[in-house]
Short mmCIF file of C-alpha atoms and ligand atoms in Angstrom, two decimals:
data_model
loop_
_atom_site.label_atom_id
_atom_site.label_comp_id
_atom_site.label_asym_id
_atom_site.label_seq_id
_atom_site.Cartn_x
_atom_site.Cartn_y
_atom_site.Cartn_z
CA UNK A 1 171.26 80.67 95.89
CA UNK A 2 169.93 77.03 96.32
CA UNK A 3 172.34 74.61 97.19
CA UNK A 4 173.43 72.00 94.60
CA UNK A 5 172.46 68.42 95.81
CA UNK A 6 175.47 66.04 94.22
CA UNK A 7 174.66 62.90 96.19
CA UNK A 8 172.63 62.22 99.38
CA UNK A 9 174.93 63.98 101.97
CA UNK A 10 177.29 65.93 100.07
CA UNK A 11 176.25 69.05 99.36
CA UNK A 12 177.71 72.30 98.30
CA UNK A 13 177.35 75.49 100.33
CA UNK A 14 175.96 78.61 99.35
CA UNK A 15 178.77 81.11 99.59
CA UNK A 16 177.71 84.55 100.54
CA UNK A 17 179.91 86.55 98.61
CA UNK A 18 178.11 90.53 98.35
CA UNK A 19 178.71 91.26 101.77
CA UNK A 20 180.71 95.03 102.13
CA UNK A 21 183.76 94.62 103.52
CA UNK A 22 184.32 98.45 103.61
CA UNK A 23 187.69 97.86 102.48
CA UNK A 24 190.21 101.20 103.21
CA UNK A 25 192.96 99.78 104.72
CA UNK A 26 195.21 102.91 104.31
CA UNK A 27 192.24 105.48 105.14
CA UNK A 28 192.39 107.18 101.68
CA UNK A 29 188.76 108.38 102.27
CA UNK A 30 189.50 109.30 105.55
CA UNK A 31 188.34 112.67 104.99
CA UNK A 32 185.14 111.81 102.95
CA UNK A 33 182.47 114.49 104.73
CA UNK A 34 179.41 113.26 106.29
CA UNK A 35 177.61 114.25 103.38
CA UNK A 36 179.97 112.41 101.14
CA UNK A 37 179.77 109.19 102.79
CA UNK A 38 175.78 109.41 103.34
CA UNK A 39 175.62 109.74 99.11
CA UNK A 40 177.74 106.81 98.90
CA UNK A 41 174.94 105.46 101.46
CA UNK A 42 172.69 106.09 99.11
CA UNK A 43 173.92 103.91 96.73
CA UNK A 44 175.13 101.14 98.61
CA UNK A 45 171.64 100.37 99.63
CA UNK A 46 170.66 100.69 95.94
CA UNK A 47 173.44 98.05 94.90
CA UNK A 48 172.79 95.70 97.66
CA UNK A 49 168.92 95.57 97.71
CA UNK A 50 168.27 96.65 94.07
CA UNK A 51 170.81 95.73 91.66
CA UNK A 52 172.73 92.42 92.55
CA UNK A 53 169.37 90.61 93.05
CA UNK A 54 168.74 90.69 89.88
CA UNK A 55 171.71 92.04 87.77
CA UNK A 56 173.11 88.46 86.54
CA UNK A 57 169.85 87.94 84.63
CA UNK A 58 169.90 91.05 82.59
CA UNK A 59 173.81 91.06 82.02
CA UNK A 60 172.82 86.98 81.05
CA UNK A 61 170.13 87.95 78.37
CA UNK A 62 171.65 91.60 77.39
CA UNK A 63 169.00 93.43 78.64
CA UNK A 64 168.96 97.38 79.69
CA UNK A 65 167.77 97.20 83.28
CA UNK A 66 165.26 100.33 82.38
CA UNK A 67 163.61 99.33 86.10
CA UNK A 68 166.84 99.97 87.33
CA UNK A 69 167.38 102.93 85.26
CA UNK A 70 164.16 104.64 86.74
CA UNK A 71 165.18 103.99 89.98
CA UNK A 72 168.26 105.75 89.35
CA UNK A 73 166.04 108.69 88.44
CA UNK A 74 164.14 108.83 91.05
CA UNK A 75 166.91 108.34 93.43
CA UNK A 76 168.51 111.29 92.07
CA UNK A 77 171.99 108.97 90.84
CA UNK A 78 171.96 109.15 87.39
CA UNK A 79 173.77 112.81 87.06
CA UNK A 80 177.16 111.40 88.60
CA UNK A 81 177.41 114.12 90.46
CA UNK A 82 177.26 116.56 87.45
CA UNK A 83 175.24 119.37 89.00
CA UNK A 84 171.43 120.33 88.07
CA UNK A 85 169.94 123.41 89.49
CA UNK A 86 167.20 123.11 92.21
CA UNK A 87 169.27 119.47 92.86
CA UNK A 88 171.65 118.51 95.84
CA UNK A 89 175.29 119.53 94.90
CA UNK A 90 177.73 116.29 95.07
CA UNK A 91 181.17 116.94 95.62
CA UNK A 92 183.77 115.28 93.81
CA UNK A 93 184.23 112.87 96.64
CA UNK A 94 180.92 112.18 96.62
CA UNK A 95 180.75 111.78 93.05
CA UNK A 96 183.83 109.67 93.22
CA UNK A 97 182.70 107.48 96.13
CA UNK A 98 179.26 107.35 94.37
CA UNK A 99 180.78 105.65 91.00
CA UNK A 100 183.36 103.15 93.63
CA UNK A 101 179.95 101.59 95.02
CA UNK A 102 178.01 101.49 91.42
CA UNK A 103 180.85 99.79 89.77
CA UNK A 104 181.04 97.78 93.14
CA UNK A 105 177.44 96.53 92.27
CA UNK A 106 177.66 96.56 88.67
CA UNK A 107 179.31 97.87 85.30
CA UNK A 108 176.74 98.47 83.00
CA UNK A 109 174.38 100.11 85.49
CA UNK A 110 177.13 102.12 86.37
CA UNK A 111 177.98 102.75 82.83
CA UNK A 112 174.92 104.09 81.99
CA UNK A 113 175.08 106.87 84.68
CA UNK A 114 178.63 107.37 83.42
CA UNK A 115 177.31 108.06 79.88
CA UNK A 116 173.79 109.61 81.05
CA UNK A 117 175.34 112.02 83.44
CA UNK A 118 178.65 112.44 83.24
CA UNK A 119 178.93 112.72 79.11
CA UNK A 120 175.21 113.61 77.83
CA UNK A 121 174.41 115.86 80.84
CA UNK A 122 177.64 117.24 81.67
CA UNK A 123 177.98 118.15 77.90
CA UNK A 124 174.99 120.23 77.79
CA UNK A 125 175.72 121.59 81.43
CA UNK A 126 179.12 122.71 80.46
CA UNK A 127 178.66 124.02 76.79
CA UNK A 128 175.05 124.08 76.17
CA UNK A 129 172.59 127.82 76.22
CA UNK A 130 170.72 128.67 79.47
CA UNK A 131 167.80 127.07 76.91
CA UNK A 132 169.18 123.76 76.49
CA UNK A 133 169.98 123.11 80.34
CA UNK A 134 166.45 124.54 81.17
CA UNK A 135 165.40 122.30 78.32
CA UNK A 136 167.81 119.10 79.15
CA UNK A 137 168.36 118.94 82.84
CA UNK A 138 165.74 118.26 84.81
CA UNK A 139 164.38 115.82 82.68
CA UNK A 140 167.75 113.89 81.83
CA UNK A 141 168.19 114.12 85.76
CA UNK A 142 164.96 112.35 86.28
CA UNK A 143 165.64 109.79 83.82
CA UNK A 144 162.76 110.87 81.40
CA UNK A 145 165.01 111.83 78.51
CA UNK A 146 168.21 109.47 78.50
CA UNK A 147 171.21 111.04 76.97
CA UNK A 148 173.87 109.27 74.70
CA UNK A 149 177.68 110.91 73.56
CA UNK A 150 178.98 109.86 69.92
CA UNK A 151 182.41 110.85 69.48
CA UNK A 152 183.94 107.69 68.17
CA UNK A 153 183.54 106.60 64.85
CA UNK A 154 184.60 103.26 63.42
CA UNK A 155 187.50 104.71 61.90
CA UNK A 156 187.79 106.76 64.58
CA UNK A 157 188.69 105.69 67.73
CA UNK A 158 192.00 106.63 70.27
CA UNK A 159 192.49 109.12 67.39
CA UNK A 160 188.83 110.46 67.33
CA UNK A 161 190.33 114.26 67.13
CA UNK A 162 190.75 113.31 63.69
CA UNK A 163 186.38 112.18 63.31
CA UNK A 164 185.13 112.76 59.79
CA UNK A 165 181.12 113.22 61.26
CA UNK A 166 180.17 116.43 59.06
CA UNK A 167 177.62 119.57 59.99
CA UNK A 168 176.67 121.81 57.10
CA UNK A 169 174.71 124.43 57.27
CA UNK A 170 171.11 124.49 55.98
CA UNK A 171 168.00 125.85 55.91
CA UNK A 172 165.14 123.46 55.41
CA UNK A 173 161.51 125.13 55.18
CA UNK A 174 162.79 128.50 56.66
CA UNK A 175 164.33 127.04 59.67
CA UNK A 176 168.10 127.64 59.79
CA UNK A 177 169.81 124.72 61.08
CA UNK A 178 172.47 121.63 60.44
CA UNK A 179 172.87 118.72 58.37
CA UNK A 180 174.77 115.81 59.95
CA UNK A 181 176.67 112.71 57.83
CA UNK A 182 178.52 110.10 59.21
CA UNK A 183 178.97 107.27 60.95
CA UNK A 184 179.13 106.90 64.45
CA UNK A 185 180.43 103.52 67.05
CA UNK A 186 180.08 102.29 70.10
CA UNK A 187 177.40 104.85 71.33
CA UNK A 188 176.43 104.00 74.86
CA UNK A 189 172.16 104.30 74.88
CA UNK A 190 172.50 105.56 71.26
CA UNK A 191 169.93 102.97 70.42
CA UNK A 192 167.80 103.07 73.55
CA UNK A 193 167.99 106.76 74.71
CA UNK A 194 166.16 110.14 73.35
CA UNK A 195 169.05 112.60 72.45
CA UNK A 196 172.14 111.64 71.15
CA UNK A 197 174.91 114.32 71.92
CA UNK A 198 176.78 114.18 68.10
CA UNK A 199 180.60 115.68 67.76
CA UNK A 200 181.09 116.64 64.17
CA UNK A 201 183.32 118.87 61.81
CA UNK A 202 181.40 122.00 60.72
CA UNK A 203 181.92 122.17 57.23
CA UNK A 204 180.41 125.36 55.58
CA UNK A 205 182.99 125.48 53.27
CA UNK A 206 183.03 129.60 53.20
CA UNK A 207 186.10 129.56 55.71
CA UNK A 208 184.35 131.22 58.78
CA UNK A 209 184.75 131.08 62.26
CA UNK A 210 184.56 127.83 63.61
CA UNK A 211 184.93 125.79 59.83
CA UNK A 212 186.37 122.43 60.01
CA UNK A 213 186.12 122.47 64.02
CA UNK A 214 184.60 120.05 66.07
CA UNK A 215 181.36 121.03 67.30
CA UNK A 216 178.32 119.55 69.16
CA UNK A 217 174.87 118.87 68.71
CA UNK A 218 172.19 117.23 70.17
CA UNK A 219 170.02 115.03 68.14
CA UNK A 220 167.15 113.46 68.39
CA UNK A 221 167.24 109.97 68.31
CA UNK A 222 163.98 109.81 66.63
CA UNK A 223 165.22 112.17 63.67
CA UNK A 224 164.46 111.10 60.19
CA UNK A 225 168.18 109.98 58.89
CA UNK A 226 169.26 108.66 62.08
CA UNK A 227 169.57 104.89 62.90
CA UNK A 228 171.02 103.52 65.58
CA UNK A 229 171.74 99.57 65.72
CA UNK A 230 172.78 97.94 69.19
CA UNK A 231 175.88 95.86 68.74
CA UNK A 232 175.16 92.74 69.91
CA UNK A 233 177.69 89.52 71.01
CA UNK A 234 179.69 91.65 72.91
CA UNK A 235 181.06 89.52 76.21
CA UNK A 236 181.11 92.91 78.40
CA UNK A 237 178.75 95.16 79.79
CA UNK A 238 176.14 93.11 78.58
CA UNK A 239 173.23 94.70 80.73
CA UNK A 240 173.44 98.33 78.79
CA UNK A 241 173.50 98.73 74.95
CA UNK A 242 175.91 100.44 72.43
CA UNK A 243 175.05 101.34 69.17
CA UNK A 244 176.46 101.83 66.14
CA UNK A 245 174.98 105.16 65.27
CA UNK A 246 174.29 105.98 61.23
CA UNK A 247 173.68 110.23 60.37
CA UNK A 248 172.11 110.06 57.19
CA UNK A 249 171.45 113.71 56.31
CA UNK A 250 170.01 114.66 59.49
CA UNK A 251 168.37 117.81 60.30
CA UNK A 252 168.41 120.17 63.35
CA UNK A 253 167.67 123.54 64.41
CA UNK A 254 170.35 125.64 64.72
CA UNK A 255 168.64 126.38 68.70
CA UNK A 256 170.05 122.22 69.04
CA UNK A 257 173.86 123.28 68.68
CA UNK A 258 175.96 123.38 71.69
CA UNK A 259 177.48 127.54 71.61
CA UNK A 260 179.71 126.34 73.93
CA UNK A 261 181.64 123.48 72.03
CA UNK A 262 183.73 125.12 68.86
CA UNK A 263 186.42 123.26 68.78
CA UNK A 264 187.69 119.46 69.70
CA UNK A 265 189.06 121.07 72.82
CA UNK A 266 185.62 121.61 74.53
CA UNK A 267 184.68 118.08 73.35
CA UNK A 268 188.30 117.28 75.46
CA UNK A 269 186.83 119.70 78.64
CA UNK A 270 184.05 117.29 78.46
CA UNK A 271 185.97 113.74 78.27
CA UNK A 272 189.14 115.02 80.86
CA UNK A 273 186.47 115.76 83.63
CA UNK A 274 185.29 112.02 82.92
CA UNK A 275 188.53 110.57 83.35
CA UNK A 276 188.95 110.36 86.79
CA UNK A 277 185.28 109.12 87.21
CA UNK A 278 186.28 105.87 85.27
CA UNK A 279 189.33 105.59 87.52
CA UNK A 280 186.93 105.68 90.70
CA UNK A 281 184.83 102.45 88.57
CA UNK A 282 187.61 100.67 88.64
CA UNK A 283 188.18 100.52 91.93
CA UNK A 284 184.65 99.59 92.90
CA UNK A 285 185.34 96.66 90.41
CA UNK A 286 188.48 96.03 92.30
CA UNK A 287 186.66 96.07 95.92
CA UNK A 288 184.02 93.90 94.33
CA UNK A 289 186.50 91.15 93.07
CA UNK A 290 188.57 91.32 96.36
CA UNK A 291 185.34 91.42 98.41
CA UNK A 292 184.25 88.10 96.72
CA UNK A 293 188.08 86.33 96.76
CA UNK A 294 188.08 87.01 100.51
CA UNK A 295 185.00 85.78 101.24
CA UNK A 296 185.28 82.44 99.24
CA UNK A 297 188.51 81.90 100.63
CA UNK A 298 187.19 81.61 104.09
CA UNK A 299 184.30 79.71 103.26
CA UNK A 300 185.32 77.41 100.52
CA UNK A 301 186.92 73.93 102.03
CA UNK A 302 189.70 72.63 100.75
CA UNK A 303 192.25 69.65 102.08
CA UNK A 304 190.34 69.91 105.18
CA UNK A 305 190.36 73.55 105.66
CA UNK A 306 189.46 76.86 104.45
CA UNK A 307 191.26 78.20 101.00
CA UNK A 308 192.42 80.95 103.60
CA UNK A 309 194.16 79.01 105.99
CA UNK A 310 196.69 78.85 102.81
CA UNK A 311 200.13 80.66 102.70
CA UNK A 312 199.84 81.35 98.89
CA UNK A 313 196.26 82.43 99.69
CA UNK A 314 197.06 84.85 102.01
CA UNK A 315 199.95 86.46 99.54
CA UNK A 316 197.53 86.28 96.83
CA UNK A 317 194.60 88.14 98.79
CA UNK A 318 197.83 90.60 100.44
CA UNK A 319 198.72 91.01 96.63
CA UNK A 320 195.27 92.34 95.63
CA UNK A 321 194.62 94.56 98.76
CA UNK A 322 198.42 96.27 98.43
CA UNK A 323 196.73 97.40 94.54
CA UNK A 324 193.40 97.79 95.56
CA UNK A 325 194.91 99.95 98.22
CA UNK A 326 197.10 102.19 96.11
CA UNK A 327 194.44 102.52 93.39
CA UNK A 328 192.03 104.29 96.21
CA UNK A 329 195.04 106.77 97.70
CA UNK A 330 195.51 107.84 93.88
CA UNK A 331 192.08 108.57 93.08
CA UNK A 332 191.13 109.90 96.31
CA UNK A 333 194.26 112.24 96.32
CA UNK A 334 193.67 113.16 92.20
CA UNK A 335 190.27 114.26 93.61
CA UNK A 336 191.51 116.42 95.71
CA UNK A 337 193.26 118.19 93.45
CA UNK A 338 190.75 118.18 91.29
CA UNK A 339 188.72 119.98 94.24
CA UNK A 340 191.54 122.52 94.67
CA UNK A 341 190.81 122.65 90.91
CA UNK A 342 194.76 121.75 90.34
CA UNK A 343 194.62 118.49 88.37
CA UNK A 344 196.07 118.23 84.72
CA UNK A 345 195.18 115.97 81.84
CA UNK A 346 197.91 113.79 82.41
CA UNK A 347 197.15 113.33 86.10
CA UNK A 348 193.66 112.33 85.77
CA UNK A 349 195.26 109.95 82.86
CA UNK A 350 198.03 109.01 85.66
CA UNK A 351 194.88 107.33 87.49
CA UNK A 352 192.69 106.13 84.72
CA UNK A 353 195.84 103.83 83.57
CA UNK A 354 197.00 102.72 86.72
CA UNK A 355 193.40 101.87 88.17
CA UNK A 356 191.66 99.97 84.65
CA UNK A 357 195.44 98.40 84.80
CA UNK A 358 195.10 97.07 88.65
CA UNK A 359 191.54 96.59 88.49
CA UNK A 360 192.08 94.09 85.84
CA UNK A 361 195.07 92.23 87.99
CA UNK A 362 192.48 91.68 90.91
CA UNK A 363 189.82 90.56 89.34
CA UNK A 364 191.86 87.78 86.80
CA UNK A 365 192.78 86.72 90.88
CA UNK A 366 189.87 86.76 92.60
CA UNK A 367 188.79 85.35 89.46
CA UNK A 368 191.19 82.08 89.85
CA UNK A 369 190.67 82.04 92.93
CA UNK A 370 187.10 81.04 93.42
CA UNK A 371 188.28 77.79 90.91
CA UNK A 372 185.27 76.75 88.92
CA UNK A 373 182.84 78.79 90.48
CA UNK A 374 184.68 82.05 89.21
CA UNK A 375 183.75 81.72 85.99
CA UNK A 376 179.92 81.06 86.89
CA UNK A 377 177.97 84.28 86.67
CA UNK A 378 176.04 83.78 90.02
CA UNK A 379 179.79 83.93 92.11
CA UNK A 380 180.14 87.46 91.32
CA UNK A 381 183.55 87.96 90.17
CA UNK A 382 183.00 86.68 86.39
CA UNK A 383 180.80 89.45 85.38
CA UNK A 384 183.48 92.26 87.37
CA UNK A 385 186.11 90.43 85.58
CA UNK A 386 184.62 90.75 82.04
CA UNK A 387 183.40 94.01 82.88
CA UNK A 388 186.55 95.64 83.40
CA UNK A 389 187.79 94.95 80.11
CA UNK A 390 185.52 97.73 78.36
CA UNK A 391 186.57 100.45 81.16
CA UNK A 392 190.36 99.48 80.00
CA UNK A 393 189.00 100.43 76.86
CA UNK A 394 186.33 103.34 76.73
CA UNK A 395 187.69 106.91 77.03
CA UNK A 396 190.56 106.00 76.24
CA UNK A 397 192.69 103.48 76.12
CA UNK A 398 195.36 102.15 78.38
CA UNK A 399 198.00 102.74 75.85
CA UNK A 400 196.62 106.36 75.04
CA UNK A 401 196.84 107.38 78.33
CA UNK A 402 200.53 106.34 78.68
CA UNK A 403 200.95 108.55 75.44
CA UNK A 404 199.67 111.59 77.31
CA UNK A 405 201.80 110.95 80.54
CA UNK A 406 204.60 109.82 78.72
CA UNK A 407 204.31 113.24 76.88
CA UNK A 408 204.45 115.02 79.81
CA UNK A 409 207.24 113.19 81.10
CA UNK A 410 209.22 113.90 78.17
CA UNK A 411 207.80 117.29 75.90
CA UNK A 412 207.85 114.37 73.30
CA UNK A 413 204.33 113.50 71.63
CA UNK A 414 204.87 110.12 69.92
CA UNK A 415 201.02 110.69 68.84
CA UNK A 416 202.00 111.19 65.48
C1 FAD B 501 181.88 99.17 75.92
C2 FAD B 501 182.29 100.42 75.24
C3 FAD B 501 181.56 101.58 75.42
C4 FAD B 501 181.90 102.75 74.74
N1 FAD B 501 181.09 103.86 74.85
C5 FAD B 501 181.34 104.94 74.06
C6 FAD B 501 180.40 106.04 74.03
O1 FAD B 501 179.38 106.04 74.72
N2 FAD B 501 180.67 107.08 73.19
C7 FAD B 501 181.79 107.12 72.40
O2 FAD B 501 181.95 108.09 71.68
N3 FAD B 501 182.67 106.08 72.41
C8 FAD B 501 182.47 105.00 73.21
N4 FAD B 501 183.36 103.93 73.21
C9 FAD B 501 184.52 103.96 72.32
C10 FAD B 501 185.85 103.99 73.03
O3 FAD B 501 186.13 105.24 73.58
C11 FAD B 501 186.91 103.48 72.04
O4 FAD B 501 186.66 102.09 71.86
C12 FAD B 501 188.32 103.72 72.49
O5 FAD B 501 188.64 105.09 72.48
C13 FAD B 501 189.33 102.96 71.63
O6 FAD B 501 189.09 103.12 70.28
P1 FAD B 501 189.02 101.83 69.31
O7 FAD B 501 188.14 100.84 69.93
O8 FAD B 501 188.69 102.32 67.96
O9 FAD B 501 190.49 101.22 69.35
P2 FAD B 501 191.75 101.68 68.46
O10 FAD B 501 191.92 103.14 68.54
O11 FAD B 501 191.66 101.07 67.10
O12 FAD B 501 192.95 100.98 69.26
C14 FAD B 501 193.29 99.60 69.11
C15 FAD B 501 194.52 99.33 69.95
O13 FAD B 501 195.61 100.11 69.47
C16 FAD B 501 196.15 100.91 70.52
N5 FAD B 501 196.60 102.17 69.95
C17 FAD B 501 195.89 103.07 69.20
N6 FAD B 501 196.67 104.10 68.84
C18 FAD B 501 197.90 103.85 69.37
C19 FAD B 501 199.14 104.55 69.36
N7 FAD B 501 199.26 105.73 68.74
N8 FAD B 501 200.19 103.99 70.00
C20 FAD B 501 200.06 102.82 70.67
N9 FAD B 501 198.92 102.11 70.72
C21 FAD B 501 197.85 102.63 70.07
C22 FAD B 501 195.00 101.10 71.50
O14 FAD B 501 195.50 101.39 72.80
C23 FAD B 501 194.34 99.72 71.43
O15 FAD B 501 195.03 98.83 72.25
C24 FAD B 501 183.04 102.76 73.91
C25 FAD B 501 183.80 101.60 73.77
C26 FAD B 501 183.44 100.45 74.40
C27 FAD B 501 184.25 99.20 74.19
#
């Protein structure tokens, strides 16, 4: 970044503030595998030399990176580590460490593996025929067909079990199949991708198996009846688009239903193996923000000295790496359970609301910290900093997952 001339002689540095600190002060990943820590490799290399050259532009206009997005295809990182056959298996470490360093480099890119792979993909992997995943997965893994998920509605959102999306069946010029109505918001890629994975309540009316249940189906985006319209002024995750998705009586095949997803709990199977991933992005938004505070504060001269030479600097950094380092022995000890295939809902929910929570502390800090230059987009921590606030939001809410611990603490649901 070129300096800033102010007057002959006084001159502004450039801080360097991307530099990996390869921050794991308590050794939570201590036992990451070799394999593990050469996919997190992987992406490191992507972040550093792909995505933070250029990322501030596209998050400045709100552009979709697509560049980026076939990169991620050919670099085999847009499944998040949702498994494809004839591909590498990840394991959840992997997967985990994989979504610390995309977040680390950016939200939206890393938001738009999150929805490609671990919602569209994983969705058809997990409930879809042997048809659909031979159909699906190869090319959604390649980035040639980008996958969106559309369970909220705009009526519809922490209490989306209740969604009011409706399937009937139909047959329309002797294919048997569905008709869709609704509306559907916030779709991640529902305006830029291919297939659009839709939840809706099957509504045959004649009282059969599976009437009034959630089910899922994927859509084409280019189906007559369905419009997608990016929402636009949003001040996060500018660089990839959501939609607000319309389902004006559209048609599919029956062949486009997922057999696997009858009810709203197999929508849940789909969202609870998600919820640890967005735990694991906020931490790489957390190392991001306390990468950048510690660097500025030994570079940036104030009173004669650096920021870091500071007592209430030091606390303040101390502050950030004592949550940034309980944040990464949660998630990395959630993931092994989730390995030993032990975790619960509420555990994974445990981690989602404590890291969105902490992640949000550091990088309002690192945020102050940098002065002025924190809220310029070129410093780094601005864009983590507005970033964070959607993965507070998306799949579920802070509050909402307090409701499902707190329900578990006490056999009370206070849902109602
Ligand atoms: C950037 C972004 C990307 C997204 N991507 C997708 C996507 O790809 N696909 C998809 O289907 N959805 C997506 N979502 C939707 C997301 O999951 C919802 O926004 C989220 O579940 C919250 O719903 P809501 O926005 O309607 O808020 P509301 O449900 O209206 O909540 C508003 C506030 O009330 C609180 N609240 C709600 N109920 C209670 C209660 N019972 N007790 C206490 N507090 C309560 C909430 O915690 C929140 O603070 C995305 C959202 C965002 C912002």
């Amino acid at each position: 970044m070129p300096a800033t001339p102010i007057k002959p002689g006084v001159t502004e540095p450039a801080y360097d503030l991307t530099t990996p600190l390869d921050v794991d002060y308590a050794g939570a990943f201590a036992d990451a595998t070799d394999a593990d820590r050469a996919h997190q490799q992987r992406v490191r290399a992507f972040v550093q030399d792909e995505v933070l050259p250029v990322i501030d532009e596209y998050w400045e206009r709100a552009e979709v990176p697509l560049d980026l997005v076939k990169r991620l295809g050919e670099l085999d990182l847009l499944r998040d580590g949702v498994d494809v056959e004839g591909r590498e298996h990840v394991s959840l470490m992997g997967a985990g460490l994989a979504a610390m360093e995309m977040s680390r480099g950016d939200g939206s890119v890393a938001t738009i593996c999150g929805v490609q792979g671990g919602l569209a993909l994983r969705s058809i992997q997990m409930l879809g025929s042997d048809e659909q995943r031979a159909r699906y997965a190869e090319p959604m893994a390649r980035g040639e067909i980008i996958g969106a998920f559309a369970l909220t509605e705009p009526t519809h959102g922490s209490d989306s079990v209740s969604l009011e999306t409706t399937a009937r069946r139909e047959t329309r010029d002797g294919v048997e199949g569905y008709v869709l109505n609704g509306e559907k918001k916030w779709i991640g890629n529902g305006s830029s991708g291919h297939i659009t994975v839709v939840w809706a309540r099957l509504v045959d009316g004649e009282g059969g198996e599976g009437d009034n249940q959630v089910h899922g189906f994927v859509v084409p985006q280019d189906s007559p009846g369905y419009t997608g319209t990016t929402i636009t002024g949003k001040v996060s995750l500018r660089a990839i688009w959501q939609a607000h998705v319309v389902l004006d009586d559209v048609f599919v095949p029956a062949e486009n239903a997922l057999p696997g997803a009858r009810s709203f709990k197999d929508t849940s199977r789909v969202l609870f193996a998600t919820r640890l991933g967005v735990a694991w992005a906020a931490v790489g938004h957390a190392v991001a923000c306390y990468e950048t505070a510690v660097a500025y504060a030994t570079q940036r001269v104030q009173f004669g000295r650096p920021l870091a030479a500071n007592q209430m600097i030091q606390e303040r950094l101390t502050r950030m790496l004592s949550t940034l380092t309980q944040m990464q022995l949660l998630v990395a000890q959630m993931t092994r359970l989730d390995e030993a295939g032990e975790l619960t809902g509420p555990q994974a929910s445990l981690a989602k609301y404590t890291c969105t929570r902490g992640a949000r502390e550091i990088a309002s800090s690192a945020r102050d910290l940098l002065g002025g230059n924190g809220i310029l987009l070129r410093n780094r921590a601005a864009r983590h900093f507005a970033d964070v606030e959607a993965l507070h939001t998306y799949e579920g809410t802070e509050s909402v997952q307090a409701l499902i611990v707190g329900r578990d603490i006490t056999g009370v649901s206070a849902f109602a």
